[in-house]
Amino acid sequence: MGLGYINTRTLSEHTGRLSGEEQYASAEDSTSNSLKKQDTISAGQSGVVTPLLVGAVADGVATRPTLHETGLPAAVSGSGVPRRSYDSKALPIRTDGSLDYDALYEDESDNDLSMESHGSVVTHLLSQVKIGMDLTKVVLPTFILERRSLLEMYADYFAHPDLFLRIADLKEPRERMIQVVRWYLSAYHAGRKSSVAKKPYNPILGEIFQCHWDIPELPTGDEATNVEVKDGPVPWCRRDQLTFIAEQVSHHPPISAFYAEHYNKKISFSAHVWTKSKFLGLSIGVHNIGQGTVTLCDLNEEYIVTFPNGYGRSILTIPWIELGGTVTITCPQTGYRADIDFITKPFYGGKKNRIQGEIYGPNDKKSFISISGEWSGLMEYKYNDGSKPSKFETFVDVNSIPIFKKKVRPVAEQDENESRKVWREVTAGLKANDIEKATNAKFQVEQKQREEAKERKETFGEWDTKYFKGIGESWIYTTPLLHRLTLEKRDSKR
């Protein structure tokens, strides 16, 4: 659910994960005895990338691939170390001659590579897999890397933070459920500008991403009340800002957890996601496991959402991605619920990116609202219960509403495990189209992860997450807004 945007939108794909605890590398890696490639599988046209197709590419680079092995044009330095020399024509350079990493990440332009040039790699892959095979057991080649981490991509769920915050303003449970569905359906279209959808960096264990949004259209307090939320997920942000934090909490399986909150609106969202993928012939199917929860703190109300599956289609020609399957949104406290079908395109004819949704009242078998349209464009709704005229009206048109740009603190101020700092040299190499630089820098990141994992194994140490804790099969933010507000109320009564 966001970044430089275009109207024709698709999603990025993720495909497979290598089993085996002895190999610890991020999921873009692809190494096998017969094929060692280090770039990324392209997953669609029109450049929109979604987190829900991420995290399915196999892990495991046993040795550093050479430029000969990548099959991509570049001069071989043989150093194995990321070069620090930069071409000022290709990359943003500060006045002191250093690389401006912040401008690099904010640059939404892209270098599109020819799909045809990688046909032999895809053919080689297809020769090694069978229909129905679980791709978590297959190491896949990859072609084109998105210049950011999956954890940053999860922030795309809040490309329209105003729709999310409006949930907390509505007085009736029925209207709140409608708004939850509206926000949820608006969250799948945002992505980077590109003619080819790309795969983000799969996060290393312990990686963190933090950001926030300003929403000037929704004033929520004055200067006296908008103090920094020191115990919040982004402690340098104020009460009138929507804040976001994500953490890679597990490597096998690769689980990402993320959390967002707005203190003044007393609303939060917490989620965890990981994927399983299967080879389907000329397609790849990605099953998303996990859920998210919208919490309205003042009402003690929760809305539990699930996620659609993803499918990478036409992987031998011009790949494109679609969403499929039924998702649910339920509120245990009020009894309202919604079922939303993400409809896959028929083999012949039909439209892409279609959805059909129904919203039900407590204990009702017939929906009071029907929704239809395209999650990448216009969605319409009509009332079925006679409360309003039974005709379709605009529910949300994602191409006509503003996308709010997230704000990230400068790379120079970030901790070593924050996404943009972790991957900065890989990002620089990709932006400069210097595949050798990107490959070497990426190897350095992953090698450090492997060494740390080996050390933990030898000392029987366990990885300790920082911001999320595992409870059963779920991952929960350790200090959610509801918990902190409850403590504030208790302390104020003393």
Short mmCIF file of C-alpha atoms in Angstrom, two decimals:
data_model
loop_
_atom_site.label_atom_id
_atom_site.label_comp_id
_atom_site.label_asym_id
_atom_site.label_seq_id
_atom_site.Cartn_x
_atom_site.Cartn_y
_atom_site.Cartn_z
CA MET A 1 0.00 0.00 0.00
CA GLY A 2 4.13 4.21 -1.46
CA LEU A 3 6.70 7.80 -4.44
CA GLY A 4 6.95 8.99 -8.03
CA TYR A 5 3.73 7.96 -9.55
CA ILE A 6 2.17 7.28 -12.88
CA ASN A 7 -1.37 6.52 -13.93
CA THR A 8 -0.73 3.14 -15.54
CA ARG A 9 0.30 1.04 -12.61
CA THR A 10 1.50 -2.47 -11.88
CA LEU A 11 3.27 -4.17 -9.03
CA SER A 12 6.71 -5.54 -8.35
CA GLU A 13 7.28 -9.21 -7.83
CA HIS A 14 9.12 -11.42 -5.45
CA THR A 15 9.82 -15.01 -6.20
CA GLY A 16 11.24 -17.63 -3.91
CA ARG A 17 13.42 -18.17 -0.84
CA LEU A 18 16.25 -20.65 -0.33
CA SER A 19 15.88 -22.93 2.65
CA GLY A 20 18.84 -23.80 4.86
CA GLU A 21 20.00 -21.93 7.94
CA GLU A 22 23.63 -22.16 6.88
CA GLN A 23 23.15 -19.50 4.20
CA TYR A 24 22.40 -15.98 5.32
CA ALA A 25 22.06 -13.38 2.60
CA SER A 26 19.32 -11.06 1.48
CA ALA A 27 16.68 -12.33 -0.86
CA GLU A 28 17.82 -10.67 -4.05
CA ASP A 29 20.82 -13.01 -4.06
CA SER A 30 20.80 -15.79 -6.57
CA THR A 31 23.48 -18.42 -6.77
CA SER A 32 23.41 -22.00 -8.01
CA ASN A 33 26.02 -24.46 -9.20
CA SER A 34 25.17 -23.85 -12.82
CA LEU A 35 24.05 -20.21 -12.71
CA LYS A 36 25.25 -17.35 -10.57
CA LYS A 37 23.49 -14.13 -11.40
CA GLN A 38 23.23 -11.01 -9.33
CA ASP A 39 20.71 -8.58 -10.77
CA THR A 40 16.86 -8.87 -10.34
CA ILE A 41 13.80 -10.46 -11.91
CA SER A 42 11.63 -7.87 -13.49
CA ALA A 43 8.05 -8.11 -12.51
CA GLY A 44 5.92 -5.90 -14.58
CA GLN A 45 5.40 -2.85 -16.67
CA SER A 46 4.54 0.65 -15.62
CA GLY A 47 6.58 0.79 -12.52
CA VAL A 48 4.34 0.49 -9.56
CA VAL A 49 5.72 -1.76 -6.91
CA THR A 50 3.82 -3.28 -4.04
CA PRO A 51 5.21 -4.75 -0.86
CA LEU A 52 2.86 -7.68 -1.10
CA LEU A 53 4.85 -9.34 -3.86
CA VAL A 54 8.16 -8.90 -2.12
CA GLY A 55 10.24 -11.35 -0.17
CA ALA A 56 9.81 -14.50 -2.20
CA VAL A 57 13.14 -14.62 -4.00
CA ALA A 58 15.58 -17.23 -2.78
CA ASP A 59 18.39 -16.47 -0.35
CA GLY A 60 21.96 -17.54 -0.44
CA VAL A 61 25.12 -16.25 -2.04
CA ALA A 62 27.93 -18.61 -1.22
CA THR A 63 30.56 -16.69 -3.14
CA ARG A 64 30.80 -13.18 -4.52
CA PRO A 65 29.63 -13.25 -8.14
CA THR A 66 31.99 -11.71 -10.67
CA LEU A 67 30.91 -9.39 -13.43
CA HIS A 68 31.47 -12.20 -15.90
CA GLU A 69 28.95 -14.24 -13.95
CA THR A 70 26.36 -11.49 -13.90
CA GLY A 71 26.24 -11.36 -17.67
CA LEU A 72 25.90 -7.57 -17.56
CA PRO A 73 28.28 -5.08 -19.20
CA ALA A 74 30.74 -3.42 -16.84
CA ALA A 75 34.45 -3.06 -16.37
CA VAL A 76 35.91 -5.61 -13.98
CA SER A 77 38.07 -4.05 -11.30
CA GLY A 78 38.65 -7.27 -9.37
CA SER A 79 38.77 -5.37 -6.12
CA GLY A 80 35.71 -6.86 -4.45
CA VAL A 81 35.25 -3.54 -2.62
CA PRO A 82 32.68 -0.89 -3.53
CA ARG A 83 34.46 1.93 -5.33
CA ARG A 84 33.97 5.38 -3.82
CA SER A 85 34.61 7.33 -7.02
CA TYR A 86 31.45 8.87 -8.42
CA ASP A 87 30.50 10.26 -11.77
CA SER A 88 29.05 13.69 -11.04
CA LYS A 89 27.06 13.52 -14.27
CA ALA A 90 25.21 10.41 -13.12
CA LEU A 91 24.93 11.03 -9.38
CA PRO A 92 24.05 14.00 -7.14
CA ILE A 93 27.26 15.44 -5.66
CA ARG A 94 27.50 17.90 -2.77
CA THR A 95 29.65 21.02 -2.98
CA ASP A 96 32.35 19.26 -0.94
CA GLY A 97 32.57 16.50 -3.54
CA SER A 98 30.78 13.85 -1.47
CA LEU A 99 27.81 11.91 -2.75
CA ASP A 100 24.41 13.30 -1.75
CA TYR A 101 22.71 10.08 -0.66
CA ASP A 102 19.51 11.88 0.35
CA ALA A 103 19.05 13.33 -3.12
CA LEU A 104 19.89 9.91 -4.53
CA TYR A 105 17.02 8.26 -2.68
CA GLU A 106 14.61 11.06 -3.50
CA ASP A 107 15.42 10.85 -7.21
CA GLU A 108 12.44 9.10 -8.79
CA SER A 109 13.90 8.76 -12.29
CA ASP A 110 14.99 5.31 -13.32
CA ASN A 111 17.24 3.42 -15.70
CA ASP A 112 15.17 0.87 -17.57
CA LEU A 113 16.94 -2.21 -18.89
CA SER A 114 15.90 -4.32 -21.85
CA MET A 115 13.95 -7.42 -20.90
CA GLU A 116 15.07 -9.20 -24.04
CA SER A 117 18.71 -9.01 -22.98
CA HIS A 118 17.95 -11.34 -20.06
CA GLY A 119 15.87 -13.92 -21.91
CA SER A 120 18.53 -16.60 -21.64
CA VAL A 121 18.58 -16.29 -17.86
CA VAL A 122 14.81 -16.71 -17.61
CA THR A 123 14.96 -19.69 -19.98
CA HIS A 124 17.66 -21.25 -17.82
CA LEU A 125 15.50 -20.76 -14.74
CA LEU A 126 12.45 -22.33 -16.36
CA SER A 127 14.50 -25.38 -17.32
CA GLN A 128 15.15 -26.08 -13.63
CA VAL A 129 11.70 -25.74 -12.11
CA LYS A 130 8.48 -27.70 -12.35
CA ILE A 131 4.87 -26.55 -12.18
CA GLY A 132 3.69 -26.43 -8.58
CA MET A 133 7.22 -26.32 -7.20
CA ASP A 134 7.65 -24.33 -4.01
CA LEU A 135 10.05 -21.55 -5.01
CA THR A 136 11.31 -21.19 -1.46
CA LYS A 137 13.46 -24.20 -2.36
CA VAL A 138 14.77 -22.69 -5.59
CA VAL A 139 17.44 -20.06 -6.05
CA LEU A 140 16.18 -17.63 -8.66
CA PRO A 141 18.08 -15.21 -10.85
CA THR A 142 17.12 -11.56 -10.66
CA PHE A 143 17.42 -8.71 -13.11
CA ILE A 144 16.38 -5.28 -11.99
CA LEU A 145 16.68 -3.88 -8.49
CA GLU A 146 14.39 -1.20 -7.14
CA ARG A 147 16.59 1.40 -5.47
CA ARG A 148 15.16 1.02 -1.99
CA SER A 149 14.48 -1.58 0.67
CA LEU A 150 11.28 -3.56 1.08
CA LEU A 151 10.89 -1.95 4.51
CA GLU A 152 10.72 1.48 2.89
CA MET A 153 8.24 0.16 0.37
CA TYR A 154 5.84 -0.84 3.15
CA ALA A 155 5.43 2.86 3.85
CA ASP A 156 3.51 2.97 0.54
CA TYR A 157 0.47 1.82 2.49
CA PHE A 158 0.24 5.44 3.67
CA ALA A 159 0.61 7.23 0.35
CA HIS A 160 -2.81 8.71 1.26
CA PRO A 161 -2.43 9.34 5.00
CA ASP A 162 -5.40 11.70 5.01
CA LEU A 163 -7.71 8.79 4.13
CA PHE A 164 -6.22 6.75 6.97
CA LEU A 165 -6.54 9.51 9.59
CA ARG A 166 -10.11 10.30 8.59
CA ILE A 167 -11.17 6.94 10.01
CA ALA A 168 -10.71 8.36 13.51
CA ASP A 169 -12.90 11.42 12.80
CA LEU A 170 -16.10 9.56 11.95
CA LYS A 171 -18.77 9.21 14.62
CA GLU A 172 -20.65 6.11 13.49
CA PRO A 173 -19.18 2.57 13.34
CA ARG A 174 -20.75 2.03 9.94
CA GLU A 175 -19.04 5.10 8.50
CA ARG A 176 -15.74 4.10 10.09
CA MET A 177 -15.88 0.69 8.43
CA ILE A 178 -16.58 2.31 5.06
CA GLN A 179 -13.59 4.60 5.53
CA VAL A 180 -11.30 1.73 6.52
CA VAL A 181 -12.22 -0.02 3.27
CA ARG A 182 -11.71 3.20 1.29
CA TRP A 183 -8.21 3.70 2.76
CA TYR A 184 -7.31 0.04 2.27
CA LEU A 185 -8.34 -0.01 -1.39
CA SER A 186 -6.46 3.23 -2.08
CA ALA A 187 -3.23 1.72 -0.82
CA TYR A 188 -2.27 -0.59 -3.70
CA HIS A 189 -1.52 1.75 -6.56
CA ALA A 190 1.37 3.94 -5.46
CA GLY A 191 4.90 3.29 -6.67
CA ARG A 192 7.94 4.63 -8.46
CA LYS A 193 8.07 5.92 -12.02
CA SER A 194 9.45 3.25 -14.32
CA SER A 195 8.48 1.39 -17.45
CA VAL A 196 9.40 -1.86 -15.67
CA ALA A 197 8.30 -2.75 -12.15
CA LYS A 198 11.26 -3.69 -10.01
CA LYS A 199 12.16 -5.69 -6.96
CA PRO A 200 13.35 -3.87 -3.83
CA TYR A 201 16.22 -4.99 -1.63
CA ASN A 202 15.09 -7.72 0.73
CA PRO A 203 15.98 -6.42 4.19
CA ILE A 204 18.77 -7.87 6.27
CA LEU A 205 17.91 -9.13 9.74
CA GLY A 206 17.56 -6.22 12.15
CA GLU A 207 17.19 -3.60 9.44
CA ILE A 208 15.03 -0.61 10.40
CA PHE A 209 13.20 2.05 8.38
CA GLN A 210 11.60 5.18 9.88
CA CYS A 211 9.70 8.04 8.27
CA HIS A 212 6.80 10.43 8.82
CA TRP A 213 4.19 12.47 6.95
CA ASP A 214 2.93 16.02 7.42
CA ILE A 215 -0.76 16.49 6.62
CA PRO A 216 -1.39 20.27 6.52
CA GLU A 217 -4.96 19.77 5.31
CA LEU A 218 -5.80 18.15 8.65
CA PRO A 219 -4.71 20.46 11.47
CA THR A 220 -4.77 18.49 14.69
CA GLY A 221 -3.32 20.77 17.36
CA ASP A 222 -1.51 23.99 18.16
CA GLU A 223 2.18 24.56 18.85
CA ALA A 224 1.66 24.12 22.59
CA THR A 225 0.22 20.64 22.23
CA ASN A 226 2.34 19.43 19.33
CA VAL A 227 5.33 18.35 21.36
CA GLU A 228 7.63 15.56 20.25
CA VAL A 229 6.42 12.02 21.00
CA LYS A 230 9.61 10.84 22.67
CA ASP A 231 8.26 7.36 23.37
CA GLY A 232 6.77 6.98 19.87
CA PRO A 233 8.14 5.04 16.89
CA VAL A 234 9.91 8.16 15.53
CA PRO A 235 10.93 10.10 18.65
CA TRP A 236 11.89 13.32 16.84
CA CYS A 237 8.36 13.70 15.40
CA ARG A 238 5.43 15.66 16.79
CA ARG A 239 1.97 14.62 17.86
CA ASP A 240 0.40 16.03 14.68
CA GLN A 241 2.52 13.89 12.35
CA LEU A 242 1.86 10.36 11.13
CA THR A 243 4.92 8.28 12.02
CA PHE A 244 6.07 4.91 10.66
CA ILE A 245 8.62 2.29 11.63
CA ALA A 246 9.44 -1.08 10.06
CA GLU A 247 11.82 -3.81 11.20
CA GLN A 248 13.02 -7.06 9.63
CA VAL A 249 12.28 -9.38 12.54
CA SER A 250 13.17 -12.75 10.99
CA HIS A 251 15.39 -14.02 8.20
CA HIS A 252 14.12 -17.60 7.85
CA PRO A 253 11.30 -17.14 7.06
CA PRO A 254 11.78 -13.50 5.97
CA ILE A 255 9.23 -11.62 8.09
CA SER A 256 8.78 -7.86 8.03
CA ALA A 257 6.83 -6.04 10.74
CA PHE A 258 5.71 -2.43 10.56
CA TYR A 259 3.76 0.06 12.63
CA ALA A 260 2.30 3.56 12.12
CA GLU A 261 0.55 5.95 14.50
CA HIS A 262 -0.82 9.47 14.81
CA TYR A 263 -0.84 10.59 18.43
CA ASN A 264 -3.38 13.40 18.16
CA LYS A 265 -5.84 11.32 16.13
CA LYS A 266 -5.35 8.34 18.50
CA ILE A 267 -5.05 5.88 15.61
CA SER A 268 -2.44 3.25 14.76
CA PHE A 269 -1.76 0.41 12.34
CA SER A 270 0.41 -2.64 13.00
CA ALA A 271 1.18 -5.47 10.57
CA HIS A 272 3.50 -8.35 9.75
CA VAL A 273 3.92 -10.07 6.38
CA TRP A 274 5.89 -12.90 4.81
CA THR A 275 5.43 -14.82 1.58
CA LYS A 276 5.38 -18.26 0.00
CA SER A 277 5.74 -18.62 -3.75
CA LYS A 278 5.02 -21.29 -6.35
CA PHE A 279 5.95 -21.75 -9.98
CA LEU A 280 2.80 -21.91 -12.14
CA GLY A 281 4.21 -22.45 -15.63
CA LEU A 282 4.52 -19.03 -17.25
CA SER A 283 3.52 -17.34 -14.02
CA ILE A 284 4.70 -17.13 -10.44
CA GLY A 285 2.21 -17.09 -7.57
CA VAL A 286 3.01 -15.40 -4.28
CA HIS A 287 0.90 -16.19 -1.21
CA ASN A 288 1.02 -13.43 1.41
CA ILE A 289 0.89 -14.59 5.02
CA GLY A 290 0.12 -12.21 7.85
CA GLN A 291 -2.34 -9.49 8.76
CA GLY A 292 -2.65 -5.88 9.80
CA THR A 293 -4.71 -4.15 12.48
CA VAL A 294 -6.09 -0.61 12.53
CA THR A 295 -6.61 0.45 16.17
CA LEU A 296 -8.80 3.38 17.24
CA CYS A 297 -7.49 4.01 20.75
CA ASP A 298 -10.31 6.17 22.10
CA LEU A 299 -12.90 3.59 21.07
CA ASN A 300 -10.91 0.42 21.79
CA GLU A 301 -11.92 -0.57 18.26
CA GLU A 302 -9.87 -2.77 15.90
CA TYR A 303 -10.12 -3.47 12.18
CA ILE A 304 -8.23 -6.60 11.16
CA VAL A 305 -7.18 -6.77 7.50
CA THR A 306 -5.66 -9.57 5.41
CA PHE A 307 -3.67 -9.24 2.18
CA PRO A 308 -4.23 -10.40 -1.42
CA ASN A 309 -1.97 -12.81 -3.28
CA GLY A 310 0.23 -11.71 -6.14
CA TYR A 311 0.89 -13.23 -9.54
CA GLY A 312 3.77 -12.52 -11.89
CA ARG A 313 2.41 -13.16 -15.40
CA SER A 314 4.08 -13.62 -18.80
CA ILE A 315 7.54 -13.96 -17.31
CA LEU A 316 9.10 -14.93 -20.65
CA THR A 317 7.88 -11.89 -22.57
CA ILE A 318 6.71 -8.64 -20.97
CA PRO A 319 6.08 -9.50 -17.32
CA TRP A 320 3.23 -7.87 -15.46
CA ILE A 321 1.81 -8.36 -12.00
CA GLU A 322 -1.72 -8.66 -10.73
CA LEU A 323 -3.37 -9.21 -7.38
CA GLY A 324 -5.80 -12.01 -6.73
CA GLY A 325 -7.84 -13.66 -4.02
CA THR A 326 -10.27 -12.59 -1.33
CA VAL A 327 -9.29 -10.39 1.59
CA THR A 328 -11.34 -9.65 4.68
CA ILE A 329 -11.68 -6.63 6.93
CA THR A 330 -13.39 -7.30 10.24
CA CYS A 331 -14.16 -5.31 13.36
CA PRO A 332 -14.76 -7.71 16.29
CA GLN A 333 -16.11 -4.93 18.52
CA THR A 334 -18.86 -3.65 16.20
CA GLY A 335 -19.50 -6.71 14.05
CA TYR A 336 -19.02 -4.87 10.75
CA ARG A 337 -17.07 -6.73 8.10
CA ALA A 338 -16.06 -6.53 4.45
CA ASP A 339 -15.10 -9.08 1.81
CA ILE A 340 -13.04 -7.82 -1.13
CA ASP A 341 -12.22 -9.89 -4.20
CA PHE A 342 -9.13 -8.98 -6.21
CA ILE A 343 -10.12 -10.43 -9.57
CA THR A 344 -7.44 -11.85 -11.86
CA LYS A 345 -7.65 -11.12 -15.56
CA PRO A 346 -9.21 -13.86 -17.72
CA PHE A 347 -6.92 -15.49 -20.27
CA TYR A 348 -8.91 -13.86 -23.08
CA GLY A 349 -10.35 -10.38 -22.72
CA GLY A 350 -11.29 -8.69 -19.49
CA LYS A 351 -9.65 -5.88 -17.56
CA LYS A 352 -6.69 -5.91 -15.21
CA ASN A 353 -6.66 -4.83 -11.55
CA ARG A 354 -10.39 -5.28 -10.92
CA ILE A 355 -11.95 -5.50 -7.48
CA GLN A 356 -15.40 -6.36 -6.18
CA GLY A 357 -16.27 -5.66 -2.56
CA GLU A 358 -19.17 -6.02 -0.17
CA ILE A 359 -19.57 -4.40 3.27
CA TYR A 360 -21.88 -6.04 5.83
CA GLY A 361 -23.52 -4.84 8.99
CA PRO A 362 -23.45 -6.86 12.23
CA ASN A 363 -24.92 -10.35 11.68
CA ASP A 364 -26.18 -9.37 8.21
CA LYS A 365 -26.11 -11.87 5.36
CA LYS A 366 -26.78 -9.23 2.73
CA SER A 367 -24.30 -6.38 2.20
CA PHE A 368 -25.40 -2.78 2.60
CA ILE A 369 -22.72 -1.50 0.18
CA SER A 370 -21.26 -2.94 -3.02
CA ILE A 371 -17.96 -1.67 -4.45
CA SER A 372 -16.50 -2.31 -7.89
CA GLY A 373 -13.83 -0.91 -10.17
CA GLU A 374 -10.05 -1.02 -10.47
CA TRP A 375 -7.65 -0.65 -7.54
CA SER A 376 -5.32 1.21 -9.92
CA GLY A 377 -7.97 3.76 -10.86
CA LEU A 378 -11.64 4.50 -10.27
CA MET A 379 -13.69 2.51 -7.74
CA GLU A 380 -17.43 3.10 -7.33
CA TYR A 381 -20.02 2.06 -4.77
CA LYS A 382 -23.75 1.88 -4.26
CA TYR A 383 -26.03 1.24 -1.29
CA ASN A 384 -28.09 -1.94 -1.24
CA ASP A 385 -30.21 -1.29 1.86
CA GLY A 386 -32.38 1.57 0.62
CA SER A 387 -30.73 4.12 2.91
CA LYS A 388 -29.49 6.05 -0.12
CA PRO A 389 -30.26 5.99 -3.85
CA SER A 390 -29.15 2.69 -5.39
CA LYS A 391 -26.79 4.05 -8.03
CA PHE A 392 -23.03 3.87 -8.40
CA GLU A 393 -21.05 6.87 -7.20
CA THR A 394 -17.33 7.46 -6.78
CA PHE A 395 -15.90 5.56 -3.82
CA VAL A 396 -12.32 6.60 -4.46
CA ASP A 397 -10.37 7.47 -7.62
CA VAL A 398 -6.72 6.96 -6.76
CA ASN A 399 -5.56 8.91 -9.82
CA SER A 400 -7.33 12.08 -8.76
CA ILE A 401 -6.33 12.32 -5.08
CA PRO A 402 -3.01 13.66 -3.79
CA ILE A 403 -0.14 11.42 -2.80
CA PHE A 404 1.69 12.67 0.28
CA LYS A 405 5.46 12.41 0.20
CA LYS A 406 7.03 10.71 3.19
CA LYS A 407 9.88 12.42 5.02
CA VAL A 408 13.03 10.57 6.05
CA ARG A 409 15.86 11.96 8.18
CA PRO A 410 19.21 12.46 6.38
CA VAL A 411 21.33 9.36 5.79
CA ALA A 412 24.20 11.03 7.66
CA GLU A 413 22.05 11.10 10.82
CA GLN A 414 20.79 7.51 10.54
CA ASP A 415 21.96 4.53 12.55
CA GLU A 416 24.02 1.89 10.77
CA ASN A 417 21.08 -0.52 10.52
CA GLU A 418 18.63 1.93 8.92
CA SER A 419 17.59 0.99 5.41
CA ARG A 420 18.90 3.94 3.42
CA LYS A 421 22.25 3.80 5.20
CA VAL A 422 22.56 0.01 4.88
CA TRP A 423 21.97 0.04 1.10
CA ARG A 424 23.39 3.46 0.17
CA GLU A 425 26.32 2.17 -1.91
CA VAL A 426 24.11 -0.37 -3.70
CA THR A 427 21.70 2.44 -4.51
CA ALA A 428 24.55 4.62 -5.80
CA GLY A 429 25.81 1.82 -8.04
CA LEU A 430 22.36 1.15 -9.48
CA LYS A 431 21.67 4.82 -10.10
CA ALA A 432 24.99 5.18 -11.93
CA ASN A 433 24.25 1.94 -13.84
CA ASP A 434 27.52 0.62 -12.42
CA ILE A 435 26.53 -2.99 -11.87
CA GLU A 436 29.95 -3.89 -10.52
CA LYS A 437 29.70 -1.26 -7.82
CA ALA A 438 26.18 -2.34 -6.89
CA THR A 439 27.14 -6.02 -6.87
CA ASN A 440 30.21 -5.51 -4.69
CA ALA A 441 28.41 -3.20 -2.27
CA LYS A 442 25.53 -5.63 -1.98
CA PHE A 443 27.92 -8.49 -1.29
CA GLN A 444 29.51 -6.50 1.55
CA VAL A 445 26.10 -5.98 3.20
CA GLU A 446 25.17 -9.63 2.91
CA GLN A 447 28.57 -10.95 3.93
CA LYS A 448 28.34 -9.01 7.18
CA GLN A 449 24.94 -10.61 7.82
CA ARG A 450 26.34 -14.08 7.15
CA GLU A 451 29.25 -13.53 9.53
CA GLU A 452 26.96 -12.29 12.29
CA ALA A 453 24.65 -15.29 11.81
CA LYS A 454 27.61 -17.67 11.95
CA GLU A 455 28.80 -16.07 15.18
CA ARG A 456 25.35 -16.42 16.76
CA LYS A 457 25.20 -20.06 15.71
CA GLU A 458 28.60 -20.79 17.23
CA THR A 459 27.71 -19.09 20.51
CA PHE A 460 24.12 -20.40 20.55
CA GLY A 461 22.95 -16.79 20.63
CA GLU A 462 19.48 -15.67 19.63
CA TRP A 463 18.62 -12.61 17.58
CA ASP A 464 16.86 -9.95 19.68
CA THR A 465 14.41 -7.72 17.85
CA LYS A 466 14.34 -4.07 18.86
CA TYR A 467 10.85 -2.71 18.19
CA PHE A 468 8.61 -5.76 17.71
CA LYS A 469 8.01 -8.92 19.72
CA GLY A 470 6.71 -12.27 18.54
CA ILE A 471 3.47 -13.49 20.10
CA GLY A 472 2.45 -16.83 18.65
CA GLU A 473 2.58 -16.40 14.88
CA SER A 474 2.11 -12.63 15.11
CA TRP A 475 4.56 -9.77 15.57
CA ILE A 476 3.43 -6.86 17.73
CA TYR A 477 4.96 -3.42 18.15
CA THR A 478 6.34 -3.38 21.70
CA THR A 479 4.94 0.00 22.82
CA PRO A 480 1.79 0.69 20.77
CA LEU A 481 -0.05 3.97 21.17
CA LEU A 482 -3.02 2.34 22.93
CA HIS A 483 -0.72 0.90 25.60
CA ARG A 484 1.06 4.22 26.15
CA LEU A 485 -2.18 6.16 26.36
CA THR A 486 -3.53 3.68 28.91
CA LEU A 487 -0.43 4.22 31.06
CA GLU A 488 -0.80 8.01 30.71
CA LYS A 489 -4.38 7.85 31.92
CA ARG A 490 -3.43 5.67 34.86
CA ASP A 491 -0.58 7.96 35.84
CA SER A 492 -2.74 11.08 35.54
CA LYS A 493 -5.21 9.65 38.09
CA ARG A 494 -2.57 9.12 40.72
#
